[in-house]
Coordinates of C-alpha atoms in Angstrom, one line a residue:
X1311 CA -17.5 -19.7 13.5
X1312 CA -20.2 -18.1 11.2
X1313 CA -19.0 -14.3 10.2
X1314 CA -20.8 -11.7 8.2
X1315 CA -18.5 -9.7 5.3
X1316 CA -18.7 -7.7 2.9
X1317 CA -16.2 -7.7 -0.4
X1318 CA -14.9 -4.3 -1.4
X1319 CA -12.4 -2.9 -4.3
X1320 CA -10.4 0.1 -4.3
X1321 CA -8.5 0.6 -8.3
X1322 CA -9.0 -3.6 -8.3
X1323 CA -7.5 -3.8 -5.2
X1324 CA -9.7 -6.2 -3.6
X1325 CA -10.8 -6.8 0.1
X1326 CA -12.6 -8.5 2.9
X1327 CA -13.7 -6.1 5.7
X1328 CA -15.2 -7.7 9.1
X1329 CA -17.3 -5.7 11.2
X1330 CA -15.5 -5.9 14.8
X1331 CA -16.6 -3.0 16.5
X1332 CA -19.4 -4.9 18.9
X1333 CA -17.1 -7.7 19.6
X1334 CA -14.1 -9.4 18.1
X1335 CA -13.3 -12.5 16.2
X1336 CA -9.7 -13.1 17.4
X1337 CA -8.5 -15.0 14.2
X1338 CA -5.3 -16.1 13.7
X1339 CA -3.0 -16.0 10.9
X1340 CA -4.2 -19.2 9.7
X1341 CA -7.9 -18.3 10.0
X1342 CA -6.9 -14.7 7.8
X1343 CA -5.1 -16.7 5.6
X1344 CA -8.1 -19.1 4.7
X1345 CA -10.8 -15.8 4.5
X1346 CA -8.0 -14.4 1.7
X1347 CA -7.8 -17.7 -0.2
X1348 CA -9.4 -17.1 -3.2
X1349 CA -10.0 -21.1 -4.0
X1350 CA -11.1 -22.1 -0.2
X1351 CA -12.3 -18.4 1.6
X1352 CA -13.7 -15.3 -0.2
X1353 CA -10.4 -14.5 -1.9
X1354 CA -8.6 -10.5 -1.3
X1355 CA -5.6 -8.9 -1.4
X1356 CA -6.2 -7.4 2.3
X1357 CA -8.5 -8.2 4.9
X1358 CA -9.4 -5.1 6.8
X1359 CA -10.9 -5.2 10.5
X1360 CA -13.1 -2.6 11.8
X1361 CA -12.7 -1.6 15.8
X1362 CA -13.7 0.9 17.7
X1363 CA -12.0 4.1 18.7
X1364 CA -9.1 3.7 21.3
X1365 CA -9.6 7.3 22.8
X1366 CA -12.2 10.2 22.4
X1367 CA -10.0 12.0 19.8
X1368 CA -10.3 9.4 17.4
X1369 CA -13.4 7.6 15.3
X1370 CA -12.1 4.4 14.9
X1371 CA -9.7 1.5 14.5
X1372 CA -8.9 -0.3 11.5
X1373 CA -6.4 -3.4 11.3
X1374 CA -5.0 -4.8 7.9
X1375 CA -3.8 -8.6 7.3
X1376 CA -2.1 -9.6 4.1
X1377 CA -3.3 -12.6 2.1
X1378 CA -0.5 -14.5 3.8
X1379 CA -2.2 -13.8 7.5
X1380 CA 0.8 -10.8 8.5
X1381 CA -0.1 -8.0 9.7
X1382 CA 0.5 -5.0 8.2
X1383 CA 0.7 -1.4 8.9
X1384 CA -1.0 0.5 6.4
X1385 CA -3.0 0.6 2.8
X1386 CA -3.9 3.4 1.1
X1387 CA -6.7 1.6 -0.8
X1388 CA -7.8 0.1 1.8
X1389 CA -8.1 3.7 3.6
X1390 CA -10.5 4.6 1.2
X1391 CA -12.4 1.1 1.5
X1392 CA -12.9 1.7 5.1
X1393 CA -14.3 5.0 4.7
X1394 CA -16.5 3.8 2.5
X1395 CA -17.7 1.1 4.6
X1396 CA -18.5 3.0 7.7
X1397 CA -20.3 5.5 5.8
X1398 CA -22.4 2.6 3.6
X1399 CA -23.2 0.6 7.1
X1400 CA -24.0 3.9 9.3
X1401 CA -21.2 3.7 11.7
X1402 CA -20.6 7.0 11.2
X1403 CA -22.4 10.2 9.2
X1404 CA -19.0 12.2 9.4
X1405 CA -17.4 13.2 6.0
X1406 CA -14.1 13.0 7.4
X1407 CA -12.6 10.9 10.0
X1408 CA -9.3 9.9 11.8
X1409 CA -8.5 6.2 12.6
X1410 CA -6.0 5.0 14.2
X1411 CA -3.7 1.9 12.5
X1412 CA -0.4 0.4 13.3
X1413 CA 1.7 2.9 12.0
X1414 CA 0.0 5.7 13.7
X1415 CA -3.1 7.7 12.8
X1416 CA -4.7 8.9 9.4
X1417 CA -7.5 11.4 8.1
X1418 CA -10.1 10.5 5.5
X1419 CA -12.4 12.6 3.4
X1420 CA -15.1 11.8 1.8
X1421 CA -15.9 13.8 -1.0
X1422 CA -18.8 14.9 -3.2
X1423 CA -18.2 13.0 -6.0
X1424 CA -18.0 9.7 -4.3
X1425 CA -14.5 9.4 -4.2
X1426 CA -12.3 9.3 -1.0
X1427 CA -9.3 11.7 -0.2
X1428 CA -6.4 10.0 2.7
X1429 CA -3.9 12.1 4.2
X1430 CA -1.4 9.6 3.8
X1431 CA 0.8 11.3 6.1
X1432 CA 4.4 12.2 5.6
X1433 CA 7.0 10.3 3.8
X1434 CA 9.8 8.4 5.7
X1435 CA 13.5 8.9 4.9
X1436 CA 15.8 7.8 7.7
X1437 CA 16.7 4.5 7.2
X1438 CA 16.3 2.8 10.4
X1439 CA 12.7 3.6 10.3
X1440 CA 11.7 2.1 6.9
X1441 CA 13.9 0.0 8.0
X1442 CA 16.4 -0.5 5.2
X1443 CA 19.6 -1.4 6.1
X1444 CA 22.2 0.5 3.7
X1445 CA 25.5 -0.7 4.6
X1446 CA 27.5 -1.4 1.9
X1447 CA 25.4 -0.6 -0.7
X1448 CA 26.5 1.9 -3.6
X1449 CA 24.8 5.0 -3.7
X1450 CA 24.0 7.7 -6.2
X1451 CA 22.0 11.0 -5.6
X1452 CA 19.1 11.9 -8.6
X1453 CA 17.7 14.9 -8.3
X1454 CA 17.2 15.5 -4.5
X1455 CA 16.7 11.6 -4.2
X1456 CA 18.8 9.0 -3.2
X1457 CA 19.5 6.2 -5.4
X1458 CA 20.5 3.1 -3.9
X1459 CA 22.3 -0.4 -6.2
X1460 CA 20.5 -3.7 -4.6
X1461 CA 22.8 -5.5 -6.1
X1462 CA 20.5 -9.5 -6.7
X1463 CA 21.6 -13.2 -5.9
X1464 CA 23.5 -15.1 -8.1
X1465 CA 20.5 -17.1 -9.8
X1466 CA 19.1 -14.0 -10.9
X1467 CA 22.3 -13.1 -12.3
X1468 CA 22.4 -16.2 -14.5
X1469 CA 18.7 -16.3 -15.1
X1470 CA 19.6 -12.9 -17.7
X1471 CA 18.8 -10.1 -14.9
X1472 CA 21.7 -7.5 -14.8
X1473 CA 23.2 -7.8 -11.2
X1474 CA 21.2 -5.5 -9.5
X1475 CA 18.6 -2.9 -9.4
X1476 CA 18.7 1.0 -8.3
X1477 CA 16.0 1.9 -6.4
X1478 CA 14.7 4.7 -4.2
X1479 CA 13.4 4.0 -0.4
X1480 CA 11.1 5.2 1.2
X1481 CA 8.1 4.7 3.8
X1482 CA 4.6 5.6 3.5
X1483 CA 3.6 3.9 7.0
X1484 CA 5.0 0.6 5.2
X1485 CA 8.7 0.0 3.0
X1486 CA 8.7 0.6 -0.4
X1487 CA 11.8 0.7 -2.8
X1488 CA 10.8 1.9 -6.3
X1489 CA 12.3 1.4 -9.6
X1490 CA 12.1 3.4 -12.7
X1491 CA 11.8 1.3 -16.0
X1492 CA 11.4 2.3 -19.7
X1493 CA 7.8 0.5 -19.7
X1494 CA 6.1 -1.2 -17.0
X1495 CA 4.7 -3.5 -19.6
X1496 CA 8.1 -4.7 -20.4
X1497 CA 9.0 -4.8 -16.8
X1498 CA 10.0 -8.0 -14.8
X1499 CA 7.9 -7.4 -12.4
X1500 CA 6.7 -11.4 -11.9
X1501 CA 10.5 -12.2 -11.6
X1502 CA 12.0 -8.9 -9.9
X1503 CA 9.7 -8.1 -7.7
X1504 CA 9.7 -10.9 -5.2
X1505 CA 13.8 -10.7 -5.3
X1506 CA 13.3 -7.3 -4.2
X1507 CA 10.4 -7.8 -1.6
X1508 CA 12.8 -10.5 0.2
X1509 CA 16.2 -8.8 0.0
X1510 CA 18.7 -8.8 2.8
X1511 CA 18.6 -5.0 2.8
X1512 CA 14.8 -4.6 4.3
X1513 CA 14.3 -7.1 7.7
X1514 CA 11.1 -6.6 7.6
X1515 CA 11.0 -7.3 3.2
X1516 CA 9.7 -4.6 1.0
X1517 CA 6.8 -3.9 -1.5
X1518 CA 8.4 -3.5 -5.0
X1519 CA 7.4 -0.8 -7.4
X1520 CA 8.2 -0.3 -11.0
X1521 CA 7.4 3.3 -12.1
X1522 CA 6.9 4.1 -16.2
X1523 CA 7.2 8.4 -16.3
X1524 CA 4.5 9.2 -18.8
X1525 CA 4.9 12.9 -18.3
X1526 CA 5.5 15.1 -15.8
X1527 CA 1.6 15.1 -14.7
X1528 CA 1.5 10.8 -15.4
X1529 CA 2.8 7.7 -14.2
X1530 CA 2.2 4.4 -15.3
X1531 CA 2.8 1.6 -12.1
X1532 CA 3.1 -1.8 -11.0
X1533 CA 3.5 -2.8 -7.3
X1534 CA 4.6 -6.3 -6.0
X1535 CA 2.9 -6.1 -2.7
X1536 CA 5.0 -7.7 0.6
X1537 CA 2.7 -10.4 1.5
X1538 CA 0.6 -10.4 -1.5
X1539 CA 2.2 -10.5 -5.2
X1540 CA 1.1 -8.2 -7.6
X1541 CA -1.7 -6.6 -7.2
X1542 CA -4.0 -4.6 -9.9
X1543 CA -3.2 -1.3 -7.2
X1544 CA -1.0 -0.8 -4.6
X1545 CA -2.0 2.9 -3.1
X1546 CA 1.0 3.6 -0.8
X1547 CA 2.7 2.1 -3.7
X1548 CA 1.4 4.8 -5.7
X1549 CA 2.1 7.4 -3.1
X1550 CA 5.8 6.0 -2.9
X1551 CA 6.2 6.0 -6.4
X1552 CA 5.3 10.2 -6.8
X1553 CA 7.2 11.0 -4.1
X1554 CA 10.5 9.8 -5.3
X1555 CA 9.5 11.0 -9.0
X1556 CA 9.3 14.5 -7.3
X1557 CA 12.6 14.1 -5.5
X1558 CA 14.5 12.7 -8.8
X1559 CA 12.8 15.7 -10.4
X1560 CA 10.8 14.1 -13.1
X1561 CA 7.6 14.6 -11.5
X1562 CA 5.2 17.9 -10.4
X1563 CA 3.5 17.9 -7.4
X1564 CA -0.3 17.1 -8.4
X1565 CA 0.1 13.0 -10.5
X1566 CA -2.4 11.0 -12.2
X1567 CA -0.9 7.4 -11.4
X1568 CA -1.9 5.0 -13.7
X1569 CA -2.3 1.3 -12.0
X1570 CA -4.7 -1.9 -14.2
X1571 CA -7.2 -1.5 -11.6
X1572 CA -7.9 2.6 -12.1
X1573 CA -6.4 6.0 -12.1
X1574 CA -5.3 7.5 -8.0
X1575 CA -4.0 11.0 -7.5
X1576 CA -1.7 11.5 -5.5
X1577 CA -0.7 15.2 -4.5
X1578 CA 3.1 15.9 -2.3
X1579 CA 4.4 19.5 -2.0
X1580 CA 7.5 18.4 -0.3
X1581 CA 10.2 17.4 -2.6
X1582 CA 13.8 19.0 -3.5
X1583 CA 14.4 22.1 -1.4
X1584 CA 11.1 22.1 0.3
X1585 CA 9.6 20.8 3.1
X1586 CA 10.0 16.9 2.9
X1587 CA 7.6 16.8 6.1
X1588 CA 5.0 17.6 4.0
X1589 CA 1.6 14.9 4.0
X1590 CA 1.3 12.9 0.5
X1591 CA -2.4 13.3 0.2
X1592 CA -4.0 10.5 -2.3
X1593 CA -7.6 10.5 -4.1
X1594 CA -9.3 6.9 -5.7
X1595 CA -12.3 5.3 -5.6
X1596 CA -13.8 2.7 -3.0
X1597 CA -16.5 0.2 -4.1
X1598 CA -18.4 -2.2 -2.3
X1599 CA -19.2 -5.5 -4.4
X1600 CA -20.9 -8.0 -2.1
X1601 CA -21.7 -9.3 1.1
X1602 CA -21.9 -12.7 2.2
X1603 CA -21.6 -14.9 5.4
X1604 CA -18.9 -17.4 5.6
X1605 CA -18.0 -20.4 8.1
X1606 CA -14.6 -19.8 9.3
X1607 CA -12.9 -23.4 10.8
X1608 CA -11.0 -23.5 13.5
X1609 CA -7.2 -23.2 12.4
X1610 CA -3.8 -22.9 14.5

């Protein structure tokens, strides 16, 4: 099959959007898999599919594979990718917008300076709907943030890791445990980071995120996406990541986060002794790069 794209970037975080809103491709994991391949396809992080609305109240659809073919239930740069793309291809003149995705429904904003605004919706807490499973674990409480020990296998053990990591959980429409370290340079990131992503304690694995507190205003992160490695942004990552700065107490409610693909803001005024059902709203860039056809073969 023969399939028009284009290639977009949000903060380096690359993708391949497909146009399904006059009729669909019905790919499976395989055939995602191959447009994600960066050797054989087009190469991405993400590929994002474009439907149309499911009811009147909404403007469109938009569904979200990983580079390993999953489906996934939200991306904050990839929010602001879609946007972009339905604006640049005149599916819509609105500058704001509510799509539906797995996890539920989100609002986008287009603003005058070309960047894009996503209500990102509130943060998730409870356990059983990140899902983390917590049994057993030791806990500590920073801030108005809970801390939890993941304690790590015994090869990591041996291979010089310390025997576990403390991390805060949370969901932003996907699982997210975040670590603070002294410098995300120095970070194990490469090595952590898929330890963390397959851990017994999240079913459905977990993106890893290693937070460096510049300032109270200024983070400096790395994210090893579920599904995907590291990639040069993660934006729920980056959402994740201020929201438990602001519960520990380290961070104010407006933060410049500071990923190698570009700066997001991300904005929370929930936090300790407020109103933790408060939407993370998050500001970045979207960028089209190039369109292209591809031939897609027939894959299991």
């Amino acid at each position: 099959m023969r399939i028009r794209f284009t290639k977009m970037q949000g903060a380096g975080n690359d993708f391949v959007v497909l146009d399904e809103t006059q009729a669909r491709h019905n790919f499976s994991t395989a055939q995602y898999r191959f447009l994600a391949d960066r050797h054989f396809g087009v190469g991405a992080d993400q590929i994002l599919t474009v439907r149309p609305a499911p009811n009147p109240s909404l403007d469109f659809e938009y569904v979200i594979h990983n580079a390993d073919g999953g489906e996934v239930e939200h991306c904050g740069n990839g929010a602001r990718c879609f946007v972009r793309y339905v604006r640049d291809k005149g599916l819509t003149t609105k500058d704001r917008v509510r799509v539906k995705v797995k996890q539920g429904e989100i609002e986008l904003q287009m603003n005058a300076d070309g960047r894009v605004t996503v209500n990102m919706g509130a943060p998730i807490f409870d356990a059983s709907k990140v899902p983390f499973q917590l049994e057993g674990l030791q806990l500590k409480v920073v801030g108005d943030c809970q801390v939890w020990h993941l304690p790590l296998n015994i090869n990591a053990a041996s291979s010089g890791f310390a025997a576990g990591v403390d991390v805060a959980v949370l969901s932003m429409g996907n699982p997210h445990a975040v670590q603070v370290v002294d410098s995300v340079d120095t970070a194990s990131v490469l090595s952590l980071g898929p330890l963390i992503e397959n851990h017994s304690a999240f079913p459905n694995r977990v993106n890893a995120g290693f937070m460096q507190v510049l300032s109270r205003d200024a983070i400096r992160l790395r994210v090893f996406e579920r599904g995907a490695g590291e990639t040069l942004a993660c934006g729920t990552g980056a959402c994740a990541a201020v929201v438990a700065g602001i519960r520990m107490g380290l961070l104010n409610p407006k933060v410049d986060v500071q990923t190698h693909g570009g700066l997001l803001t991300i904005e929370w005024q929930g936090g300790a002794l407020k109103d933790v059902s408060q939407p993370v709203l998050m500001t970045g860039p979207a960028t089209s790069v190039f369109e292209g056809e591809i031939d897609v073969p027939e894959l299991p």
